Short mmCIF file of C-alpha atoms in Angstrom, two decimals:
data_model
loop_
_atom_site.label_atom_id
_atom_site.label_comp_id
_atom_site.label_asym_id
_atom_site.label_seq_id
_atom_site.Cartn_x
_atom_site.Cartn_y
_atom_site.Cartn_z
CA MET Y 1 -26.29 0.18 4.11
CA PRO Y 2 -24.81 1.44 7.41
CA LYS Y 3 -27.07 3.39 9.71
CA GLN Y 4 -24.32 5.50 11.28
CA ALA Y 5 -20.71 6.57 10.90
CA THR Y 6 -19.21 4.01 13.27
CA LEU Y 7 -15.71 5.54 13.29
CA THR Y 8 -16.94 8.85 14.74
CA LYS Y 9 -17.64 7.19 18.11
CA GLY Y 10 -15.65 5.16 20.60
CA SER Y 11 -11.91 4.92 21.29
CA THR Y 12 -9.71 6.13 18.44
CA PHE Y 13 -6.90 3.81 19.59
CA LYS Y 14 -9.30 0.88 19.43
CA HIS Y 15 -10.36 1.86 15.90
CA VAL Y 16 -6.75 2.32 14.78
CA SER Y 17 -5.71 -1.01 16.32
CA ILE Y 18 -8.62 -3.01 14.90
CA MET Y 19 -8.44 -1.43 11.44
CA SER Y 20 -4.65 -1.84 11.33
CA PHE Y 21 -4.67 -5.36 12.75
CA THR Y 22 -7.31 -6.68 10.36
CA GLY Y 23 -5.66 -4.92 7.43
CA ALA Y 24 -2.29 -6.29 8.54
CA LEU Y 25 -3.57 -9.85 8.74
CA GLY Y 26 -4.82 -9.66 5.20
CA LEU Y 27 -1.69 -7.96 3.88
CA MET Y 28 0.71 -10.20 5.77
CA ALA Y 29 -1.12 -13.30 4.62
CA MET Y 30 -0.91 -12.11 1.04
CA PHE Y 31 2.76 -11.19 1.31
CA LEU Y 32 3.50 -14.36 3.26
CA VAL Y 33 2.37 -16.30 0.22
CA ASP Y 34 4.78 -14.21 -1.88
CA LEU Y 35 7.49 -15.17 0.59
CA VAL Y 36 6.50 -18.82 0.28
CA ASP Y 37 6.65 -18.40 -3.51
CA MET Y 38 10.23 -17.29 -3.11
CA LEU Y 39 10.93 -20.21 -0.78
CA PHE Y 40 9.46 -22.76 -3.19
CA LEU Y 41 11.38 -21.29 -6.10
CA SER Y 42 14.60 -21.34 -4.10
CA MET Y 43 14.02 -25.09 -3.63
CA LEU Y 44 14.33 -25.49 -7.40
CA ASP Y 45 18.01 -24.65 -6.89
CA GLU Y 46 17.83 -21.97 -9.58
CA ARG Y 47 19.24 -18.68 -8.39
CA GLU Y 48 17.94 -17.06 -11.58
CA ALA Y 49 14.35 -17.90 -10.59
CA VAL Y 50 14.62 -15.98 -7.32
CA ALA Y 51 16.27 -13.03 -9.06
CA ALA Y 52 13.60 -13.16 -11.80
CA VAL Y 53 10.81 -12.81 -9.24
CA GLY Y 54 12.70 -9.87 -7.74
CA PHE Y 55 12.82 -8.07 -11.08
CA ALA Y 56 9.20 -8.93 -11.95
CA SER Y 57 7.95 -7.88 -8.53
CA THR Y 58 9.34 -4.39 -9.06
CA ILE Y 59 7.01 -3.95 -12.05
CA MET Y 60 4.09 -5.72 -10.38
CA PHE Y 61 4.43 -3.41 -7.40
CA PHE Y 62 3.95 -0.54 -9.86
CA THR Y 63 0.66 -2.00 -11.14
CA VAL Y 64 -0.58 -2.88 -7.65
CA SER Y 65 0.25 0.66 -6.53
CA ILE Y 66 -2.11 2.01 -9.20
CA SER Y 67 -4.90 -0.16 -7.80
CA ILE Y 68 -4.13 1.01 -4.27
CA ALA Y 69 -4.26 4.64 -5.42
CA VAL Y 70 -7.75 4.26 -6.87
CA SER Y 71 -8.88 2.42 -3.73
CA ILE Y 72 -7.61 5.36 -1.66
CA SER Y 73 -9.93 7.61 -3.63
CA ALA Y 74 -12.85 5.25 -2.96
CA THR Y 75 -12.08 5.08 0.76
CA ALA Y 76 -11.71 8.84 1.21
CA LEU Y 77 -14.82 9.82 -0.75
CA VAL Y 78 -17.10 7.12 0.66
CA ALA Y 79 -15.92 7.63 4.26
CA ARG Y 80 -16.36 11.40 4.05
CA ALA Y 81 -19.88 11.01 2.67
CA ILE Y 82 -20.69 8.53 5.44
CA GLY Y 83 -19.39 10.99 8.05
CA GLU Y 84 -21.68 13.67 6.59
CA GLY Y 85 -24.62 11.23 6.74
CA ASN Y 86 -25.11 11.26 2.95
CA PHE Y 87 -25.39 7.53 2.22
CA GLU Y 88 -26.77 7.91 -1.30
CA LEU Y 89 -23.72 9.96 -2.29
CA ALA Y 90 -21.50 7.29 -0.74
CA LYS Y 91 -23.18 4.57 -2.81
CA ARG Y 92 -22.96 6.55 -6.03
CA ARG Y 93 -19.28 7.28 -5.58
CA ALA Y 94 -18.51 3.68 -4.64
CA THR Y 95 -20.14 2.51 -7.87
CA ASN Y 96 -18.39 5.07 -10.05
CA VAL Y 97 -14.91 4.52 -8.59
CA LEU Y 98 -15.23 0.77 -9.13
CA GLY Y 99 -16.44 1.13 -12.71
CA MET Y 100 -13.74 3.62 -13.67
CA GLY Y 101 -11.10 1.52 -11.94
CA VAL Y 102 -11.91 -1.55 -14.01
CA ILE Y 103 -11.77 0.44 -17.25
CA PHE Y 104 -8.49 2.12 -16.34
CA SER Y 105 -6.75 -1.06 -15.16
CA SER Y 106 -7.69 -2.86 -18.38
CA MET Y 107 -6.11 -0.03 -20.38
CA VAL Y 108 -2.92 -0.27 -18.29
CA VAL Y 109 -2.63 -4.01 -19.00
CA TRP Y 110 -3.18 -3.38 -22.72
CA PHE Y 111 -0.39 -0.78 -22.72
CA LEU Y 112 2.21 -2.56 -20.56
CA TRP Y 113 1.87 -6.24 -21.54
CA PRO Y 114 3.76 -6.10 -24.87
CA ARG Y 115 6.48 -3.94 -23.27
CA ILE Y 116 7.34 -6.33 -20.42
CA PRO Y 117 10.71 -7.59 -21.83
CA ASP Y 118 11.92 -4.04 -22.48
CA MET Y 119 11.04 -2.95 -18.94
CA LEU Y 120 12.89 -5.91 -17.45
CA VAL Y 121 15.97 -5.22 -19.54
CA PHE Y 122 15.88 -1.62 -18.31
CA LEU Y 123 15.91 -2.90 -14.72
CA GLY Y 124 19.00 -5.00 -15.43
CA ALA Y 125 17.60 -8.49 -16.09
CA ASN Y 126 19.45 -10.56 -18.70
CA PHE Y 127 19.91 -14.06 -20.11
CA LYS Y 128 17.96 -16.80 -18.29
CA THR Y 129 16.79 -14.40 -15.56
CA LEU Y 130 15.18 -12.20 -18.25
CA ASP Y 131 13.34 -15.15 -19.84
CA MET Y 132 12.01 -16.36 -16.47
CA ALA Y 133 10.94 -12.90 -15.35
CA THR Y 134 9.16 -12.26 -18.66
CA SER Y 135 7.10 -15.46 -18.55
CA TYR Y 136 6.25 -14.88 -14.87
CA LEU Y 137 5.15 -11.29 -15.41
CA GLN Y 138 3.17 -11.90 -18.61
CA ILE Y 139 0.91 -14.30 -16.72
CA LEU Y 140 0.61 -12.28 -13.55
CA MET Y 141 -0.18 -8.93 -15.18
CA LEU Y 142 -3.38 -10.32 -16.69
CA GLY Y 143 -4.83 -10.25 -13.18
CA MET Y 144 -4.51 -6.48 -12.73
CA PRO Y 145 -8.25 -5.74 -13.27
CA ALA Y 146 -9.02 -8.38 -10.62
CA VAL Y 147 -6.60 -6.70 -8.22
CA MET Y 148 -8.26 -3.34 -8.96
CA ILE Y 149 -11.73 -4.70 -8.13
CA GLY Y 150 -10.52 -6.39 -4.96
CA MET Y 151 -8.62 -3.32 -3.74
CA ILE Y 152 -11.46 -0.88 -4.40
CA ALA Y 153 -14.06 -3.17 -2.82
CA SER Y 154 -11.85 -3.60 0.26
CA GLY Y 155 -11.39 0.18 0.41
CA ILE Y 156 -15.16 0.69 0.33
CA MET Y 157 -15.63 -1.75 3.21
CA ARG Y 158 -12.90 -0.03 5.24
CA ALA Y 159 -14.62 3.30 4.59
CA LEU Y 160 -17.75 1.79 6.13
CA GLY Y 161 -15.76 0.61 9.15
CA ASP Y 162 -16.07 -3.05 8.15
CA ALA Y 163 -12.39 -3.96 8.37
CA ARG Y 164 -13.21 -7.60 9.08
CA ARG Y 165 -14.78 -8.33 5.69
CA ALA Y 166 -12.08 -6.32 3.93
CA MET Y 167 -9.62 -8.70 5.58
CA TYR Y 168 -11.54 -11.76 4.37
CA ALA Y 169 -10.86 -10.83 0.74
CA THR Y 170 -7.08 -10.82 1.12
CA LEU Y 171 -7.15 -13.92 3.33
CA ALA Y 172 -9.09 -15.81 0.66
CA CYS Y 173 -6.54 -14.73 -1.94
CA SER Y 174 -3.69 -15.95 0.25
CA ILE Y 175 -5.26 -19.31 1.05
CA VAL Y 176 -5.97 -20.08 -2.61
CA ASN Y 177 -2.44 -19.06 -3.55
CA ALA Y 178 -0.86 -21.14 -0.80
CA VAL Y 179 -2.82 -24.24 -1.82
CA LEU Y 180 -2.12 -23.92 -5.54
CA ASP Y 181 1.57 -22.98 -5.28
CA PRO Y 182 3.09 -26.40 -4.46
CA ILE Y 183 0.62 -28.16 -6.77
CA LEU Y 184 1.49 -26.09 -9.83
CA ILE Y 185 5.20 -25.53 -9.09
CA PHE Y 186 6.16 -29.09 -8.09
CA LEU Y 187 3.34 -31.55 -8.87
CA PHE Y 188 2.75 -30.22 -12.39
CA GLY Y 189 6.38 -29.17 -12.78
CA LEU Y 190 5.52 -25.68 -14.03
CA GLY Y 191 8.19 -23.92 -11.97
CA ILE Y 192 8.05 -20.13 -12.04
CA GLU Y 193 5.09 -20.16 -14.46
CA GLY Y 194 3.20 -22.29 -11.92
CA ALA Y 195 3.79 -19.66 -9.24
CA ALA Y 196 2.41 -17.00 -11.58
CA ILE Y 197 -0.70 -19.03 -12.46
CA ALA Y 198 -1.39 -19.70 -8.77
CA SER Y 199 -1.19 -15.97 -8.00
CA LEU Y 200 -3.47 -15.14 -10.94
CA LEU Y 201 -6.17 -17.58 -9.81
CA ALA Y 202 -5.86 -16.36 -6.23
CA ARG Y 203 -6.53 -12.79 -7.29
CA LEU Y 204 -9.71 -13.88 -9.03
CA SER Y 205 -10.86 -15.41 -5.74
CA MET Y 206 -10.27 -12.06 -4.01
CA VAL Y 207 -12.72 -10.47 -6.44
CA ALA Y 208 -15.48 -12.91 -5.51
CA VAL Y 209 -15.14 -12.41 -1.75
CA SER Y 210 -14.77 -8.62 -1.77
CA TYR Y 211 -17.54 -8.10 -4.31
CA TYR Y 212 -19.89 -10.22 -2.19
CA GLY Y 213 -19.19 -8.04 0.86
CA VAL Y 214 -19.85 -4.77 -0.95
CA VAL Y 215 -22.88 -5.87 -2.96
CA SER Y 216 -24.69 -8.49 -0.88
CA ILE Y 217 -23.83 -7.37 2.66
CA HIS Y 218 -23.61 -3.58 2.44
CA ARG Y 219 -25.57 -3.02 -0.79
CA MET Y 220 -23.20 -0.21 -1.70
CA LEU Y 221 -23.14 -0.65 -5.48
CA GLY Y 222 -25.71 0.54 -7.95
CA GLU Y 223 -25.83 0.27 -11.74
CA PHE Y 224 -22.77 1.80 -13.39
CA ASP Y 225 -23.52 4.41 -16.04
CA LEU Y 226 -20.42 5.64 -17.86
CA VAL Y 227 -21.97 8.99 -18.82
CA GLU Y 228 -23.39 9.61 -15.34
CA SER Y 229 -20.07 8.63 -13.76
CA PHE Y 230 -18.41 11.73 -15.20
CA LYS Y 231 -20.12 13.88 -12.56
CA ASP Y 232 -17.87 12.18 -10.01
CA LEU Y 233 -14.78 12.17 -12.20
CA LYS Y 234 -13.34 15.37 -10.75
CA PRO Y 235 -13.54 14.46 -7.02
CA ILE Y 236 -12.23 10.98 -7.83
CA ALA Y 237 -9.36 12.32 -9.95
CA VAL Y 238 -8.42 15.00 -7.39
CA ILE Y 239 -7.56 12.22 -4.93
CA ALA Y 240 -6.71 9.32 -7.24
CA ILE Y 241 -4.18 11.03 -9.53
CA PRO Y 242 -1.91 12.41 -6.77
CA ALA Y 243 -2.36 9.16 -4.83
CA MET Y 244 -1.40 7.24 -7.97
CA LEU Y 245 1.73 9.34 -8.34
CA THR Y 246 2.40 8.84 -4.64
CA ASN Y 247 2.19 5.08 -4.96
CA MET Y 248 4.26 5.07 -8.14
CA SER Y 249 7.11 6.54 -6.14
CA SER Y 250 7.53 3.30 -4.18
CA PRO Y 251 8.08 1.12 -7.26
CA LEU Y 252 10.31 3.90 -8.57
CA ALA Y 253 12.43 3.59 -5.43
CA ASN Y 254 12.38 -0.21 -5.76
CA ALA Y 255 13.44 0.05 -9.40
CA ILE Y 256 16.34 2.32 -8.42
CA VAL Y 257 17.36 -0.11 -5.71
CA MET Y 258 17.10 -3.16 -8.00
CA GLU Y 259 19.06 -1.50 -10.77
CA PHE Y 260 21.75 -0.46 -8.29
CA ALA Y 261 21.81 -3.94 -6.69
CA ALA Y 262 22.28 -5.51 -10.14
CA GLY Y 263 25.69 -3.86 -10.24
CA PHE Y 264 26.74 -6.05 -7.31
CA GLY Y 265 25.60 -9.25 -9.09
CA ASP Y 266 22.77 -11.81 -8.79
CA HIS Y 267 23.66 -12.56 -5.17
CA ALA Y 268 22.88 -8.95 -4.22
CA VAL Y 269 19.68 -8.94 -6.30
CA ALA Y 270 18.58 -12.18 -4.62
CA GLY Y 271 19.36 -10.73 -1.18
CA ILE Y 272 17.41 -7.54 -1.84
CA ALA Y 273 14.56 -9.62 -3.28
CA ILE Y 274 14.41 -11.81 -0.16
CA VAL Y 275 14.48 -8.76 2.11
CA GLY Y 276 11.75 -7.24 -0.06
CA ARG Y 277 9.60 -10.31 0.58
CA VAL Y 278 10.32 -10.32 4.32
CA ILE Y 279 9.47 -6.63 4.82
CA PRO Y 280 5.72 -6.75 4.03
CA VAL Y 281 5.26 -9.99 6.00
CA VAL Y 282 6.91 -8.56 9.11
CA PHE Y 283 5.76 -4.96 8.75
CA GLY Y 284 2.31 -5.52 7.24
CA GLY Y 285 0.83 -3.92 10.35
CA LEU Y 286 2.56 -0.68 9.42
CA PHE Y 287 1.72 -0.86 5.72
CA ALA Y 288 -1.91 -1.24 6.81
CA LEU Y 289 -1.65 1.85 9.01
CA SER Y 290 -2.36 4.39 6.26
CA GLY Y 291 -5.43 2.47 5.13
CA ALA Y 292 -6.58 2.20 8.75
CA VAL Y 293 -6.10 5.82 9.77
CA GLY Y 294 -7.55 7.20 6.52
CA PRO Y 295 -11.22 6.16 6.99
CA ILE Y 296 -11.12 7.28 10.64
CA LEU Y 297 -9.86 10.71 9.64
CA ALA Y 298 -12.27 11.00 6.70
CA GLN Y 299 -15.40 10.03 8.66
CA ASN Y 300 -14.52 12.41 11.50
CA TYR Y 301 -13.66 15.18 9.05
CA GLY Y 302 -17.09 14.74 7.46
CA ALA Y 303 -18.60 15.01 10.96
CA ARG Y 304 -16.21 17.90 11.88
CA HIS Y 305 -14.82 16.07 14.96
CA PHE Y 306 -11.33 17.57 14.97
CA HIS Y 307 -10.42 16.44 18.48
CA ARG Y 308 -10.95 12.83 17.37
CA MET Y 309 -8.74 13.42 14.33
CA HIS Y 310 -5.87 14.58 16.58
CA ASN Y 311 -6.45 11.59 18.84
CA ALA Y 312 -6.41 9.23 15.86
CA ILE Y 313 -2.96 10.46 14.78
CA THR Y 314 -1.57 10.12 18.31
CA SER Y 315 -3.06 6.64 18.59
CA ALA Y 316 -1.45 5.67 15.29
CA VAL Y 317 2.01 6.76 16.50
CA VAL Y 318 1.64 4.78 19.75
CA TYR Y 319 0.50 1.73 17.79
CA ALA Y 320 3.43 2.03 15.34
CA LEU Y 321 6.02 2.37 18.12
CA GLY Y 322 4.78 -0.69 20.00
CA TYR Y 323 4.54 -2.70 16.78
CA CYS Y 324 8.10 -1.85 15.73
CA LEU Y 325 9.61 -2.68 19.12
CA VAL Y 326 8.05 -6.14 19.10
CA LEU Y 327 8.50 -7.06 15.42
CA CYS Y 328 12.01 -5.65 14.96
CA SER Y 329 13.16 -7.61 17.98
CA ALA Y 330 11.54 -10.77 16.62
CA LEU Y 331 13.17 -10.25 13.23
CA TYR Y 332 16.57 -9.79 14.87
CA LEU Y 333 16.19 -13.11 16.68
CA ALA Y 334 14.97 -14.90 13.53
CA GLN Y 335 17.68 -13.78 11.11
CA ASP Y 336 19.63 -17.06 11.15
CA PHE Y 337 16.41 -18.95 10.48
CA LEU Y 338 15.69 -16.78 7.44
CA VAL Y 339 19.17 -17.39 6.04
CA SER Y 340 18.80 -21.15 6.44
CA ILE Y 341 15.34 -21.55 4.91
CA PHE Y 342 16.33 -19.57 1.82
CA ASN Y 343 19.62 -21.43 1.45
CA ALA Y 344 21.24 -18.02 1.16
CA SER Y 345 24.85 -17.85 0.01
CA ASP Y 346 27.38 -15.89 2.07
CA ASP Y 347 26.91 -12.66 0.09
CA THR Y 348 23.11 -12.93 0.16
CA ALA Y 349 23.12 -13.90 3.86
CA ARG Y 350 25.13 -10.79 4.74
CA LEU Y 351 22.37 -8.58 3.41
CA ILE Y 352 19.70 -10.45 5.37
CA HIS Y 353 21.73 -10.16 8.58
CA PHE Y 354 22.37 -6.47 8.03
CA PHE Y 355 18.70 -5.67 7.45
CA ALA Y 356 17.54 -7.67 10.49
CA THR Y 357 20.15 -6.08 12.74
CA TYR Y 358 20.14 -2.45 11.59
CA GLY Y 359 17.80 -1.59 8.70
CA SER Y 360 14.54 -2.85 10.17
CA PHE Y 361 14.37 -0.23 12.94
CA SER Y 362 13.91 2.56 10.40
CA PHE Y 363 10.37 1.33 9.80
CA PHE Y 364 9.04 3.30 12.77
CA PHE Y 365 9.97 6.45 10.85
CA GLN Y 366 8.47 4.94 7.71
CA SER Y 367 5.23 4.56 9.67
CA LEU Y 368 5.27 8.31 10.42
CA LEU Y 369 5.32 8.89 6.67
CA PHE Y 370 2.38 6.45 6.26
CA ILE Y 371 0.40 8.47 8.83
CA ALA Y 372 1.22 11.74 7.05
CA ILE Y 373 0.13 10.25 3.72
CA ALA Y 374 -3.19 9.19 5.27
CA VAL Y 375 -3.74 12.73 6.53
CA PHE Y 376 -3.06 14.40 3.18
CA ASN Y 377 -4.87 11.82 1.00
CA ASN Y 378 -8.05 11.89 3.08
CA LEU Y 379 -8.20 15.54 4.06
CA GLY Y 380 -7.86 17.30 0.73
CA LYS Y 381 -4.13 17.71 0.03
CA PRO Y 382 -3.03 14.53 -1.77
CA LEU Y 383 -0.36 16.44 -3.69
CA ASN Y 384 1.62 16.74 -0.45
CA SER Y 385 1.69 12.94 -0.26
CA THR Y 386 3.02 12.82 -3.80
CA LEU Y 387 5.81 15.30 -3.06
CA LEU Y 388 6.81 13.49 0.13
CA ASN Y 389 6.89 10.03 -1.41
CA PHE Y 390 8.70 11.16 -4.55
CA GLY Y 391 11.17 12.99 -2.37
CA ARG Y 392 11.82 9.80 -0.44
CA ALA Y 393 12.02 7.74 -3.66
CA THR Y 394 14.53 10.08 -5.30
CA LEU Y 395 16.43 12.37 -2.92
CA GLY Y 396 15.90 9.91 -0.09
CA THR Y 397 17.06 6.91 -2.12
CA LEU Y 398 19.43 7.37 -5.06
CA PRO Y 399 22.11 9.65 -3.58
CA LEU Y 400 22.02 7.85 -0.24
CA ILE Y 401 22.29 4.29 -1.59
CA ALA Y 402 24.94 5.45 -4.06
CA PHE Y 403 27.04 7.02 -1.30
CA PHE Y 404 26.61 4.26 1.27
CA GLY Y 405 26.90 1.59 -1.43
CA TRP Y 406 30.27 3.06 -2.36
CA LEU Y 407 31.23 3.25 1.31
CA MET Y 408 29.85 -0.07 2.60
CA GLY Y 409 29.20 -2.28 -0.42
CA ALA Y 410 25.83 -3.97 -0.98
CA GLU Y 411 24.84 -3.40 2.67
CA GLY Y 412 24.94 0.33 1.93
CA ILE Y 413 21.83 -0.07 -0.23
CA ILE Y 414 19.81 -1.06 2.83
CA PHE Y 415 21.45 1.53 5.06
CA GLY Y 416 20.86 4.34 2.57
CA GLN Y 417 17.17 3.47 2.32
CA ALA Y 418 16.90 3.47 6.12
CA ILE Y 419 18.42 6.96 6.41
CA GLY Y 420 16.01 8.23 3.75
CA SER Y 421 13.04 6.81 5.70
CA VAL Y 422 14.15 8.58 8.88
CA ILE Y 423 14.52 11.96 7.14
CA PHE Y 424 11.28 11.94 5.18
CA GLY Y 425 9.24 10.27 7.94
CA CYS Y 426 10.03 13.13 10.31
CA ILE Y 427 9.42 15.82 7.67
CA GLY Y 428 6.09 14.30 6.63
CA PHE Y 429 4.77 13.90 10.16
CA VAL Y 430 5.53 17.51 11.10
CA MET Y 431 3.81 18.71 7.91
CA ALA Y 432 0.73 16.56 8.62
CA ARG Y 433 0.35 17.86 12.17
CA ARG Y 434 0.56 21.45 10.97
CA TYR Y 435 -1.99 20.84 8.23
CA LEU Y 436 -4.49 19.34 10.66
CA HIS Y 437 -4.16 22.38 12.94
CA GLU Y 438 -4.64 24.59 9.88
CA LEU Y 439 -7.89 22.78 8.96
CA GLU Y 440 -9.14 23.18 12.50
CA ARG Y 441 -8.39 26.93 12.50
CA ARG Y 442 -10.25 27.33 9.21
CA GLU Y 443 -13.27 25.53 10.64
CA VAL Y 444 -13.29 27.78 13.73
CA MET Y 445 -13.03 30.92 11.58
CA THR Y 446 -15.86 29.71 9.31
CA PHE Y 447 -18.05 28.98 12.32
CA GLN Y 448 -17.36 32.41 13.84
CA SER Y 449 -18.04 34.10 10.49
CA ASP Y 450 -21.36 32.27 10.08
CA ALA Y 451 -22.35 33.14 13.64
CA SER Y 452 -21.52 36.80 13.03
CA ILE Y 453 -23.63 36.88 9.84
CA GLN Y 454 -26.49 35.20 11.64
CA GLN Y 455 -26.27 37.75 14.44
CA ASP Y 456 -26.38 40.62 11.92
CA ILE Y 457 -29.48 39.16 10.26
CA CYS Y 458 -31.28 38.43 13.51
CA PRO Y 459 -29.84 40.86 16.11
CA ASN Y 460 -32.50 40.05 18.71
CA SER Y 461 -32.23 36.27 18.47
#
């Protein structure tokens, strides 16, 4: 058990950088393996296999987003309790979130598994692509409870300020996946099913590493009691349900994009799928930003250190700007390399070039939205995150990609998404700043009111 709230002391920029960097390493390693999956499957010279993974990944992103949402609840509640110095409450909530998460994820698998072919048809998959995507997804979805455990355990460790061990869990998953991929895909000749089996086994390894960190190192889990857990159901649900809806908006946007790309043919679907694999590898440091800023805000909110909360947001913006300048430039220089390693056809290559040249720079504004989401999820207004993300996924996606797709062709899909990120990133960041100032004003008014009451009770003190 930690003896102090480590994120309430020291440089906020250092905390943001370390938490983001370690989170990014884990995320980028995990997504890099997904990218290697795509590379291996492209070597099979089956365009349908790459498109199938693109369709399946849209649904898998939905299930992973549910796990992330529950982990957000764990991070916020545990970090806030740590900031308040109430370590027993932190342990109880960590235990209850993990237990409820396992139960819920198992129910999701039970509900979705028999409906996989219908969901893929809805997204636009057909013929051989549909068969490949179905077999891939039916294997991979069985690992959702493992993903839930790994995500929640990592969230608990981030709440404690132990970003390093949270990173180990995702690194272990990536290493196992990278080792098993070529063995199962090529040596055993299992093709796309081999890639799915490798990912499933890798997710089980993530459970072992993350569970060890939470239980053996930090001793943050007690015995789960289903009846007793209901006392924490409300605070968990208040954060988890809006966060779940927030995270569902991203797969909703991806589904809209995939369905729209299907109208341009398999070449466009393959191009969007490749770009979708490149994005988390290159911009993992930004995707990790929300999970990095959240525990810092939550611990300092529990300790009522508002000046550090403002500094944390500023530090996050500086970090995001520097990250984007470096990584967007690197992606621009590497675009020909990406086209060559994926053996991309002319139509598919055009999309990769367009994203690397123009679309990638919108991710700075996407990072502003990530920061805003961290503020609202961890400081008591998760519904704002839901509204922002659903706004971006709907108003910031469908009309824009439809208009620019009509105007520019398949490249308009990427351009429309970029414009949506700019609009909603700016709106979200302004809202988050205002909300933080509002919380600070409330705290000052409460303090003044308490002081006035105390003065009335003890006028001579």
